[in-house]
XYZ file of C-alpha atoms in Angstrom:
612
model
C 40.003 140.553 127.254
C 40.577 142.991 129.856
C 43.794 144.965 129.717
C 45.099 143.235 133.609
C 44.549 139.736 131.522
C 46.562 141.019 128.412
C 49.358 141.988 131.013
C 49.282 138.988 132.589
C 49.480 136.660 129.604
C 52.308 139.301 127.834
C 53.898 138.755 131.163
C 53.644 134.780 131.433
C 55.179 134.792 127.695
C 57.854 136.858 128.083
C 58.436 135.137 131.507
C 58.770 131.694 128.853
C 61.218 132.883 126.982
C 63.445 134.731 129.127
C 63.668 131.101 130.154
C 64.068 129.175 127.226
C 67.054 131.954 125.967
C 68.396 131.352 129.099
C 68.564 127.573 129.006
C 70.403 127.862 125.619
C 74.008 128.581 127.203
C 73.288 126.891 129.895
C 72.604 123.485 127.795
C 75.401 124.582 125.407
C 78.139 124.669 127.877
C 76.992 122.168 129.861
C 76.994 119.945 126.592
C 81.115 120.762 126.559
C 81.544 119.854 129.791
C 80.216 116.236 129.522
C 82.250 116.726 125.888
C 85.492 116.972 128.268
C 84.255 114.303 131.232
C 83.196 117.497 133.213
C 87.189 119.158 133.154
C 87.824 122.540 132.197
C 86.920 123.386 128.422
C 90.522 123.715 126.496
C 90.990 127.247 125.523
C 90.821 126.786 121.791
C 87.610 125.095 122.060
C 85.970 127.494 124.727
C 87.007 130.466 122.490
C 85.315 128.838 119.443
C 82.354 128.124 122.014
C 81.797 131.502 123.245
C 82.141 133.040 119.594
C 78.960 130.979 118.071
C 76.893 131.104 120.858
C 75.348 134.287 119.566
C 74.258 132.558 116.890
C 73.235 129.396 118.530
C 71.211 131.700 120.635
C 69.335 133.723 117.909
C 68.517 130.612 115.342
C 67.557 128.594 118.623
C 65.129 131.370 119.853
C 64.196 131.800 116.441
C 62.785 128.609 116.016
C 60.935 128.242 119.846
C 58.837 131.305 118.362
C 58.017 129.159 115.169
C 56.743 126.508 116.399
C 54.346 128.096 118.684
C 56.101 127.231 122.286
C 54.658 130.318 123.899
C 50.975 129.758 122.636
C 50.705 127.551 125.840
C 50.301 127.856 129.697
C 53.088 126.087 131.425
C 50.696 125.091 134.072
C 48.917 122.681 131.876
C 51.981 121.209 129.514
C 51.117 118.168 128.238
C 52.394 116.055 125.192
C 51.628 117.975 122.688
C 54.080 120.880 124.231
C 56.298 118.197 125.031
C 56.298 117.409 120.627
C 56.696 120.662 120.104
C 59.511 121.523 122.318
C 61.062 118.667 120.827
C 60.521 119.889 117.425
C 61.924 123.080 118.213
C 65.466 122.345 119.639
C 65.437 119.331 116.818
C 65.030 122.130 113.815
C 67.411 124.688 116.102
C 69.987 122.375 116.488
C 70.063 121.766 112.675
C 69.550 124.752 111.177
C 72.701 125.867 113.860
C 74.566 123.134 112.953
C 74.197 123.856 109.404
C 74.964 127.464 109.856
C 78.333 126.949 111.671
C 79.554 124.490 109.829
C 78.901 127.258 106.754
C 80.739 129.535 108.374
C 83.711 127.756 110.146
C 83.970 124.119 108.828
C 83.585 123.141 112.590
C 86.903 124.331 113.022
C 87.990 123.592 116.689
C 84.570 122.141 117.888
C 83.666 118.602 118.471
C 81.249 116.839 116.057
C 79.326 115.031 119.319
C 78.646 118.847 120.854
C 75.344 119.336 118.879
C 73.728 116.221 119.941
C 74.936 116.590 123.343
C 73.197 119.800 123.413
C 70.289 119.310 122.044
C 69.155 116.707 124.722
C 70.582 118.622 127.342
C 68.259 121.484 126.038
C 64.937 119.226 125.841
C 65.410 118.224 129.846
C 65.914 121.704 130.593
C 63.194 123.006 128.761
C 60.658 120.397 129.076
C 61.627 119.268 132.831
C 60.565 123.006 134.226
C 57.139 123.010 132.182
C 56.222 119.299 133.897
C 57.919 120.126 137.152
C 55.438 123.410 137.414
C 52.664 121.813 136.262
C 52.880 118.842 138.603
C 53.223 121.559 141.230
C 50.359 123.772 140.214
C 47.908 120.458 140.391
C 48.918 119.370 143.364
C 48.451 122.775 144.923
C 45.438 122.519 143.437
C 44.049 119.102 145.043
C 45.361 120.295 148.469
C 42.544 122.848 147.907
C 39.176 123.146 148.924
C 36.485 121.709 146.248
C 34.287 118.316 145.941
C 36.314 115.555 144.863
C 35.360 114.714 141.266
C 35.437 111.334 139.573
C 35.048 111.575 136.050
C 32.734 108.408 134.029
C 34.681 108.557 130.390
C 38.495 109.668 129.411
C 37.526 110.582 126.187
C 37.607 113.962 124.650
C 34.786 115.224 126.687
C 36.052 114.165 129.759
C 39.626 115.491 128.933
C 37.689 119.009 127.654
C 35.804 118.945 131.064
C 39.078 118.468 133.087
C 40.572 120.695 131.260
C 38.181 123.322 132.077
C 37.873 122.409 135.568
C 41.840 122.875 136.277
C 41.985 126.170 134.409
C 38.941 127.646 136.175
C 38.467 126.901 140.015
C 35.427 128.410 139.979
C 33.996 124.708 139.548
C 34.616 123.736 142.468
C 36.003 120.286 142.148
C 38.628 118.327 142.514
C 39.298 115.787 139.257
C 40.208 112.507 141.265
C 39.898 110.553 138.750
C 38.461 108.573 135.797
C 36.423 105.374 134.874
C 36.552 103.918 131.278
C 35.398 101.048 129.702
C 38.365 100.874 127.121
C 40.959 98.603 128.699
C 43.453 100.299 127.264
C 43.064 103.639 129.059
C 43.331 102.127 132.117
C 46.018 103.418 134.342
C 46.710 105.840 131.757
C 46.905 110.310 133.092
C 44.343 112.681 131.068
C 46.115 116.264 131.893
C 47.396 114.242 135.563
C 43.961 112.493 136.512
C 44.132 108.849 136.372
C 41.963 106.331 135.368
C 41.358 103.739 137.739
C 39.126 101.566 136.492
C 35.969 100.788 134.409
C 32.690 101.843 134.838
C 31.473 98.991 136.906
C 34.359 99.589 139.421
C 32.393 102.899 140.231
C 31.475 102.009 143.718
C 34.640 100.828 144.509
C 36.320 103.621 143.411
C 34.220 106.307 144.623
C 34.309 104.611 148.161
C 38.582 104.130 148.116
C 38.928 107.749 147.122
C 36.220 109.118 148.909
C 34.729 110.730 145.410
C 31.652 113.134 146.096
C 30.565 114.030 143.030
C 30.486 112.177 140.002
C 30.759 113.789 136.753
C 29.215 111.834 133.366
C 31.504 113.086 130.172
C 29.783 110.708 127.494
C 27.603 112.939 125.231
C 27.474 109.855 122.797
C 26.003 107.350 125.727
C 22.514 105.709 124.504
C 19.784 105.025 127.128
C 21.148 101.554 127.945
C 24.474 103.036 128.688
C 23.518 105.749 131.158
C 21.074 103.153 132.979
C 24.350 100.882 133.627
C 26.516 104.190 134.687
C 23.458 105.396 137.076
C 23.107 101.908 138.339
C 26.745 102.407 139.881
C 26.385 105.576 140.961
C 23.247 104.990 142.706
C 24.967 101.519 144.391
C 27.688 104.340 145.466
C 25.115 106.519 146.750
C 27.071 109.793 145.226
C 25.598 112.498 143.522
C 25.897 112.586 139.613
C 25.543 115.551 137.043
C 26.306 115.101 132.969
C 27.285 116.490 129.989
C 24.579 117.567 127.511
C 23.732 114.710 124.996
C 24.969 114.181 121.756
C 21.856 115.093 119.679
C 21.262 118.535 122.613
C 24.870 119.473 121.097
C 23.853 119.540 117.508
C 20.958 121.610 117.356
C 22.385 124.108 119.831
C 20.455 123.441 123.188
C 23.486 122.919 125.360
C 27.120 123.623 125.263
C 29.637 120.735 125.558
C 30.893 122.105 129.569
C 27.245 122.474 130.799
C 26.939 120.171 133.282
C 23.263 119.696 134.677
C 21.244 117.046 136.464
C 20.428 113.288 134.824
C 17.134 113.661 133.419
C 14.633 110.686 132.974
C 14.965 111.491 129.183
C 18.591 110.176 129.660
C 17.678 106.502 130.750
C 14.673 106.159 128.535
C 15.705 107.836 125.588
C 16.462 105.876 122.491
C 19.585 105.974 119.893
C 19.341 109.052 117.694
C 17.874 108.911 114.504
C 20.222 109.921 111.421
C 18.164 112.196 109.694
C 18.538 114.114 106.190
C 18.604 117.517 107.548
C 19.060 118.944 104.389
C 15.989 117.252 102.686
C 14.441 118.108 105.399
C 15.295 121.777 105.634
C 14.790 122.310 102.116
C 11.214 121.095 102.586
C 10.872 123.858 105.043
C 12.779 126.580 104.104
C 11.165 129.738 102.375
C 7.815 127.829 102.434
C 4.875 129.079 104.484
C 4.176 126.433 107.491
C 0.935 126.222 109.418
C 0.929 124.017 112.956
C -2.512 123.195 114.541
C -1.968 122.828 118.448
C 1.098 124.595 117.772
C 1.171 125.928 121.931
C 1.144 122.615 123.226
C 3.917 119.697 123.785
C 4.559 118.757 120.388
C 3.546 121.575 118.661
C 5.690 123.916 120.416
C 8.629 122.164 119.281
C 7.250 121.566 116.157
C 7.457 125.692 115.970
C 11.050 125.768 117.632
C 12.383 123.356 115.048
C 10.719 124.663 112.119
C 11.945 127.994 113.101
C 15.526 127.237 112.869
C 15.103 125.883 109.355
C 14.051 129.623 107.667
C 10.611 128.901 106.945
C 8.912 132.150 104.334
C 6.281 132.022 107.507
C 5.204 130.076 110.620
C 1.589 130.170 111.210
C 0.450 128.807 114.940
C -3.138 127.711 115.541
C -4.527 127.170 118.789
C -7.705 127.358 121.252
C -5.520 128.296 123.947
C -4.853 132.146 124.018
C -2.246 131.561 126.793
C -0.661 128.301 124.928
C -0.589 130.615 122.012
C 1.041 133.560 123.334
C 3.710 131.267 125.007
C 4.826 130.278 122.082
C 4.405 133.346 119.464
C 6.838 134.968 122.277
C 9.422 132.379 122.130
C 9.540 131.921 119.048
C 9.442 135.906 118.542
C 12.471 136.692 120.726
C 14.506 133.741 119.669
C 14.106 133.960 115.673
C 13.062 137.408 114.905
C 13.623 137.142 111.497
C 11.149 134.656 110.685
C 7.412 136.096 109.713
C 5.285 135.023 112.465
C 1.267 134.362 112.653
C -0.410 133.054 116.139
C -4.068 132.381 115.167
C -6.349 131.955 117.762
C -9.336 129.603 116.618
C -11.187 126.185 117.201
C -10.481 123.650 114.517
C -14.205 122.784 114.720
C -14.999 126.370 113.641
C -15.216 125.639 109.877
C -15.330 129.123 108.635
C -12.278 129.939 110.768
C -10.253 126.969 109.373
C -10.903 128.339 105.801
C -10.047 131.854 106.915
C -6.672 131.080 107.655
C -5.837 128.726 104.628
C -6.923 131.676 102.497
C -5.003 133.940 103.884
C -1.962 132.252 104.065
C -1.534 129.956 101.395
C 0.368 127.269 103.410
C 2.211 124.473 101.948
C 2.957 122.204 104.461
C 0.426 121.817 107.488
C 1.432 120.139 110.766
C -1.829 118.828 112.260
C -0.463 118.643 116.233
C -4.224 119.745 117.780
C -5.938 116.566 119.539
C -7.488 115.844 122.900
C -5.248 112.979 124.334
C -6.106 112.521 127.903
C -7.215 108.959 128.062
C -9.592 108.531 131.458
C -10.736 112.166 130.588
C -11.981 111.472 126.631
C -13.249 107.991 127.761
C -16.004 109.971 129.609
C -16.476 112.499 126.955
C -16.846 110.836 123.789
C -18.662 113.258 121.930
C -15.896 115.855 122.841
C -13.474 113.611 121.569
C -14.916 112.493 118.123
C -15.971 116.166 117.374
C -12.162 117.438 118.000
C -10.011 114.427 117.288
C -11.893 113.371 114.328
C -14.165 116.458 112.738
C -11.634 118.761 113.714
C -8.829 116.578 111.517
C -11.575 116.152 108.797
C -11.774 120.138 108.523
C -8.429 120.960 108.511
C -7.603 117.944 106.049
C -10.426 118.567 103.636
C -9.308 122.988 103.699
C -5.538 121.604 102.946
C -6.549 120.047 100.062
C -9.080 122.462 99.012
C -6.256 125.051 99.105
C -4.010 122.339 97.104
C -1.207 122.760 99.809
C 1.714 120.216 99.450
C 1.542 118.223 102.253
C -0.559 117.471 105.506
C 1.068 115.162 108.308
C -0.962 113.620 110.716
C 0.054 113.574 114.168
C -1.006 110.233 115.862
C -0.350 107.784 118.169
C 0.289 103.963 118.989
C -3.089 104.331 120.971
C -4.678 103.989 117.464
C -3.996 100.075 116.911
C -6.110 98.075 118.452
C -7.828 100.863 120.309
C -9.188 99.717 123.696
C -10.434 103.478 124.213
C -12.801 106.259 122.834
C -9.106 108.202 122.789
C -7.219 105.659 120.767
C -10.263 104.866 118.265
C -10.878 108.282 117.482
C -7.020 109.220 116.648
C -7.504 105.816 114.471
C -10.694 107.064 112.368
C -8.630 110.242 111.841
C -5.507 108.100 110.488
C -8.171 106.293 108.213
C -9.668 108.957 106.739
C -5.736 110.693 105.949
C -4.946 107.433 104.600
C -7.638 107.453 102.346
C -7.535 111.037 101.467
C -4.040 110.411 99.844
C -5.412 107.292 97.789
C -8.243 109.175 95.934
C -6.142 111.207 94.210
C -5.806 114.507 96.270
C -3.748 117.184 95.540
C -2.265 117.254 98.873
C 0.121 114.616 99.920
C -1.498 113.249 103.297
C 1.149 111.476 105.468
C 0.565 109.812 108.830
C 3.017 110.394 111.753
C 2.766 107.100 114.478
C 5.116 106.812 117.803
C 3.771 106.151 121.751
C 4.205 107.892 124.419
C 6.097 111.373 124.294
C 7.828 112.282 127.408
C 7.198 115.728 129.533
C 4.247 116.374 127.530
C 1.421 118.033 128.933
C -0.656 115.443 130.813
C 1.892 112.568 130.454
C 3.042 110.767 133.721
C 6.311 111.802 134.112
C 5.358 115.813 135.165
C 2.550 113.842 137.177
C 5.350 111.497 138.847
C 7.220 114.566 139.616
C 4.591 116.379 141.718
C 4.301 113.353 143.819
C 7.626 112.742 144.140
C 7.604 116.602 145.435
C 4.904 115.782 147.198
C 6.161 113.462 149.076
C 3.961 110.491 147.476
C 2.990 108.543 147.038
C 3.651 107.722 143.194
C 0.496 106.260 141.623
C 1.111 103.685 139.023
C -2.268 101.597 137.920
C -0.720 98.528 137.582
C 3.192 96.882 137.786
C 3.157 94.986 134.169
C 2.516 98.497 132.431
C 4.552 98.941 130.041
C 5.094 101.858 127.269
C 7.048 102.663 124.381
C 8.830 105.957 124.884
C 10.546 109.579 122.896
C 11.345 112.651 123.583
C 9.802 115.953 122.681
C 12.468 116.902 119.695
C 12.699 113.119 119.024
C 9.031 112.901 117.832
C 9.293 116.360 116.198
C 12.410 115.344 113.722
C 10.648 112.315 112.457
C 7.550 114.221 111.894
C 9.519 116.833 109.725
C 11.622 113.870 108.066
C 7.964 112.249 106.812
C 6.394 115.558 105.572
C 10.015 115.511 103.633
C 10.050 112.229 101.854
C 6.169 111.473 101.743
C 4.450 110.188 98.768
C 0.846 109.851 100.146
C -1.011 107.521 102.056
C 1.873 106.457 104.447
C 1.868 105.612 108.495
C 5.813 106.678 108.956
C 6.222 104.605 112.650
C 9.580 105.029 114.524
C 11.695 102.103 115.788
C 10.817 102.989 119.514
C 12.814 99.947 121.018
C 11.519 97.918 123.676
C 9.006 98.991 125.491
C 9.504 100.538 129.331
C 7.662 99.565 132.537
C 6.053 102.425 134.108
C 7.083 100.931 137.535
C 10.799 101.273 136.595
C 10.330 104.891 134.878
C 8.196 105.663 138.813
C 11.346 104.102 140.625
C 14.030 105.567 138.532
C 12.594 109.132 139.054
C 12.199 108.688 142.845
C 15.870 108.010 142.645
C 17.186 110.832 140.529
C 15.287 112.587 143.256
C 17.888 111.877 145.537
C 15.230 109.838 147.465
C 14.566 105.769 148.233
C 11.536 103.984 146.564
C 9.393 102.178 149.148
C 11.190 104.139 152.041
C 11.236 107.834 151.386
C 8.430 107.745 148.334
C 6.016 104.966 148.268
C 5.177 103.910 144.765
C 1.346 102.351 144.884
C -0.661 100.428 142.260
C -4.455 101.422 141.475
C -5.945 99.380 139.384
C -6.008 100.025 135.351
C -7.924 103.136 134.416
C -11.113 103.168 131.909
C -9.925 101.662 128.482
C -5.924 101.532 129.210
C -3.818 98.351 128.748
C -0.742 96.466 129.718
C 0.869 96.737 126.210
C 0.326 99.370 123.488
C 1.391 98.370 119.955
C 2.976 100.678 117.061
C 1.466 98.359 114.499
C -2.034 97.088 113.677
C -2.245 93.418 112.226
C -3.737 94.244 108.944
C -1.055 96.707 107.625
C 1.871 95.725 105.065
C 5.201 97.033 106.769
C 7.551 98.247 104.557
C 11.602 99.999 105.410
C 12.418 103.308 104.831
C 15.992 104.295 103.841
C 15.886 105.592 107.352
C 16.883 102.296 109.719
C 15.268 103.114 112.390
C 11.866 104.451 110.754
C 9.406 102.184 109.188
C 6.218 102.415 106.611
C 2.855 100.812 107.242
C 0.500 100.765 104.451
C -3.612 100.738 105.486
C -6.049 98.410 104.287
C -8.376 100.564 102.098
C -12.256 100.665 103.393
C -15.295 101.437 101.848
C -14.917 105.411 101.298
C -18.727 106.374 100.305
C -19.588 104.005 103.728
C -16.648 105.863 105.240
C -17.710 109.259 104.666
C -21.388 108.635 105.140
C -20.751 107.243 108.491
C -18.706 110.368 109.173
C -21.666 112.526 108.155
C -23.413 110.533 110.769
C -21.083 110.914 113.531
C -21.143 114.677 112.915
C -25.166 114.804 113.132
C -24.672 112.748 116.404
C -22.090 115.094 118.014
C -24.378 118.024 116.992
C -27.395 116.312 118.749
C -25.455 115.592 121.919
C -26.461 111.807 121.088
C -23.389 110.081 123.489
C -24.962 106.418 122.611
C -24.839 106.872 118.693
C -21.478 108.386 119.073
C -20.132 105.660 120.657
C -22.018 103.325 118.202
C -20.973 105.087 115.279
C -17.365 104.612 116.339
C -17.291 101.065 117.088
C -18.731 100.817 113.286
C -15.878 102.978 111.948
C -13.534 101.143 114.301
C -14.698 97.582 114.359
C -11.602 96.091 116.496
C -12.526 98.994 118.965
C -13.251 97.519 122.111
């Protein structure tokens, strides 16, 4: 604090309780004169008076300073300082009391004086406080800023009007609040009012002229914030938010950090409860290799695993700029933690077992995989030899290395594949499934869950460049739908599985009901700030090679199981044929060697039969 600040606020206290110590004669001989029906004070009392008012003054003053009446700002009094001025003068008045009766037996002094006084005393200590207050705010709304209405008068909304009156840097005016409690309604947070509910939004923001709305509701599922955008869109006001609940806990935002509505806000799901200390104690002090670690997922894979103290972090990737992305990040934001960035090809065998014996991992997070749909459908061969020989090396080198666990990254593409993308991330989940049933040493755990969103490739950073663009936005057809998670999302269940895995498990989260990619294109145009269909067409062209209306997280043959997690469940593989398995493999290999696209594509609809 800077030494004008410390001046100021020795200053402001001081100021308090020159006041206060003031007050206390004033109330006390003001309490006589009511005593006496406001005539003069008989001289035996007054003389009495005057010679205990010393004390009255020093226990009274005494006991303001104990109960903290000078750790607050008079412009921003509230009930609590209101309890604790009442407190104050209750204790003084006793204590006083107590002491004068001691010392004179309340010789010559009424009995009805110390009540008297002590209410006189809470109006003229409390009445200044609100008065100022009330005059500070109002000085304050006569001022230049955009008015504010606040959606939620719960503790976040009273923290962020709370921070808005002390510092006018903001820039806003609180007008007032919306809450969904009835109970709140009509009720003052800090002298904002609430004046309605959340569906009264338009209303309210048209009657008071509101041009900003703030959202204070770090709690708020998806469902919630589509309702509370719904009304702010119908008001046609601007909206910013608090961070979310789950961005507060792991220390990406701060609880006064206000920042634009993402689409992760109105298509994310409820927030898994997770055992974070299972899972950090399956991390922590334990040498961690991610493959694909410098893209989407395995990024955050890194960023996650690096707050947990892992004994290392290996990253393996083909991209030297993916890779040195992410070695930097993570290198400037945990420098503590023993960091590896491998550059390599998860085809290159030799490479593979280069880095398992020379760092001895014990968990391996298997993130690498081509996963652009239209792109893999024309490159088969490229897809099979990374998705699926790729896995089959770095599987087969986990176990050879007898590392603890290996957790499959895949996706709901894989059930009932309709393309070369999906069936090959299936093939890999059937030959991990399998691993774990012939007695490895590894543990080899599958990871299941559709679309991830603001990955690299996905349609939302594509929507976005349109929208920038101008348009239009390109969806292939309006009955899409998708199942949808966030980044972190995807990466806490996949370190929650490596955690409680046996072996042999698909771990599949509860993704909720699936989203239309029409909405998710319409929506986005909006938080734009623009119109669907007048400023940013939206226009359907046709379903792509091998995509379909409806993906599924489940494939008809497995036996679902729970979890003690509620929103994660288990599905347990048929077994198949391994020796026909692994030949078949061997086949696919010779295939992809050969360049052979037609037996590639054969030999996967015979690993795959309901490929198609």
């Amino acid at each position: 604090m800077s030494p004008s600040n410390l001046f100021d606020r020795l200053r402001s206290r001081v100021s308090a309780l020159i006041h206060d110590l003031v007050m206390i004669p004033v109330a006390w001989f003001a309490a006589y004169l009511l005593r006496f029906n406001l005539e003069p004070i008989p001289d035996v009392y007054l003389v009495q008076a005057l010679a205990v008012l010393p004390f009255i003054v020093v226990l009274q003053g005494a006991s303001f300073w104990y109960f903290g009446l000078y750790r607050g700002v008079w412009r921003f009094a509230s009930v609590p300082d209101l309890i604790r001025i009442l407190k104050a003068i209750a204790a003084g008045v006793l204590v006083s009391a107590a002491a004068i009766f001691l010392l004179t037996r309340m010789q010559n002094m009424p009995r009805s004086i110390f009540p008297l006084y002590g209410l006189i005393l809470i109006l003229l200590l409390g009445g200044p406080r609100m008065i100022y207050r009330w005059l500070k705010e109002r000085q304050l709304y006569a001022g230049a800023g955009k008015r504010a209405l606040i959606v939620g008068a719960g503790r976040a909304g009273e923290m962020l009007v709370r921070d808005i009156l002390r510092d006018q840097g903001y820039g806003y005016q609180p007008t007032g609040f919306v809450d969904d409690a009835a109970r709140k309604l009509g009720m003052d947070v800090h002298g904002v009012r609430v004046l309605g509910n959340c569906d009264d939004i338009p209303a309210v923001c048209t009657k008071y002229g509101i041009d900003l709305i703030l959202i204070a509701i770090p709690s708020a599922d998806s469902k919630e914030m589509r309702r509370i955008v719904a009304g702010c869109e119908k008001a046609s006001v601007p909206m910013r938010t608090l961070p979310r609940f789950q961005d507060l806990v792991v220390g990406r935002s701060v609880v006064n950090e206000l920042r634009e509505i993402f689409i992760e806000d109105l298509l994310g799901r409820e927030p898994v409860s997770l055992n974070w200390e299972q899972i950090r104690g399956g991390i922590q002090g334990k040498t961690i290799v991610v493959t694909g670690g410098g893209g989407s997922i395995g990024a955050e894979l890194c960023r996650q695993i690096a707050r947990l103290g892992p004994g290392a972090l290996v990253i393996f990737d083909n991209s030297e700029f993916n890779l040195y992305s992410i070695e930097m990040e993570i290198g400037n934001s945990h420098p503590s933690v023993t960091l590896h960035a491998e550059l390599g090809d998860m085809c290159d065998i030799p490479a593979i077992r280069r880095v398992f014996a020379e760092h001895r991992p014990h968990i391996v997070f298997h993130a690498a995989a081509y996963k652009h749909v239209p792109m893999l459908e024309a490159n088969a061969r490229e897809a099979l030899r990374n998705n699926v020989l790729g896995t089959r090396n770095v599987a087969l080198a986990a176990n050879e290395h007898r590392c603890d666990a290996f957790v499959l990254i895949s996706t709901d593409k894989a059930v009932n594949p309709s393309n070369v993308m999906g069936a090959s991330k299936r093939v890999a989940e059937l030959f991990c499934q399998n691993m774990g049933r012939k007695g490895a040493a590894t543990r080899f755990i599958t990871v299941r869950f559709g679309n991830v969103l603001d990955s690299a490739g996905s349609v939302v950073p594509l929507f976005r460049k349109q929208i920038a663009a101008g348009g239009p936005v390109t969806v292939t057809h309006p009955e899409v739908r998708r199942y949808f998670m966030t980044i972190p999302e995807s990466c806490q269940l996949i370190m929650e599985a490596a955690a409680v895995g046996t072996g042999g498990e698909v771990f599949v989260l509860d993704m909720g009901e699936p989203i239309k990619i029409s909405y998710l294109a319409e929506q986005m145009v909006r938080l734009a700030g623009k119109s669907p269909g007048t400023d940013v067409e939206i226009t359907y062209t046709g379903l792509r090679p091998g995509e379909k209306l409806f993906e599924e997280l489940f494939h008809p043959g497995e036996a679902l199981a729970q979890t003690p997690h509620e929103k994660i469940l288990l599905a347990r593989f048929r077994e198949v044929d391994w020796v026909s398995f692994e030949s078949a493999l061997d086949k696919l290999e010779e295939a992809c060697q050969a360049y052979d696209e037609p037996a590639v594509r054969a030999l996967l609809k015979g690993l795959v039969p309901e490929y198609g």
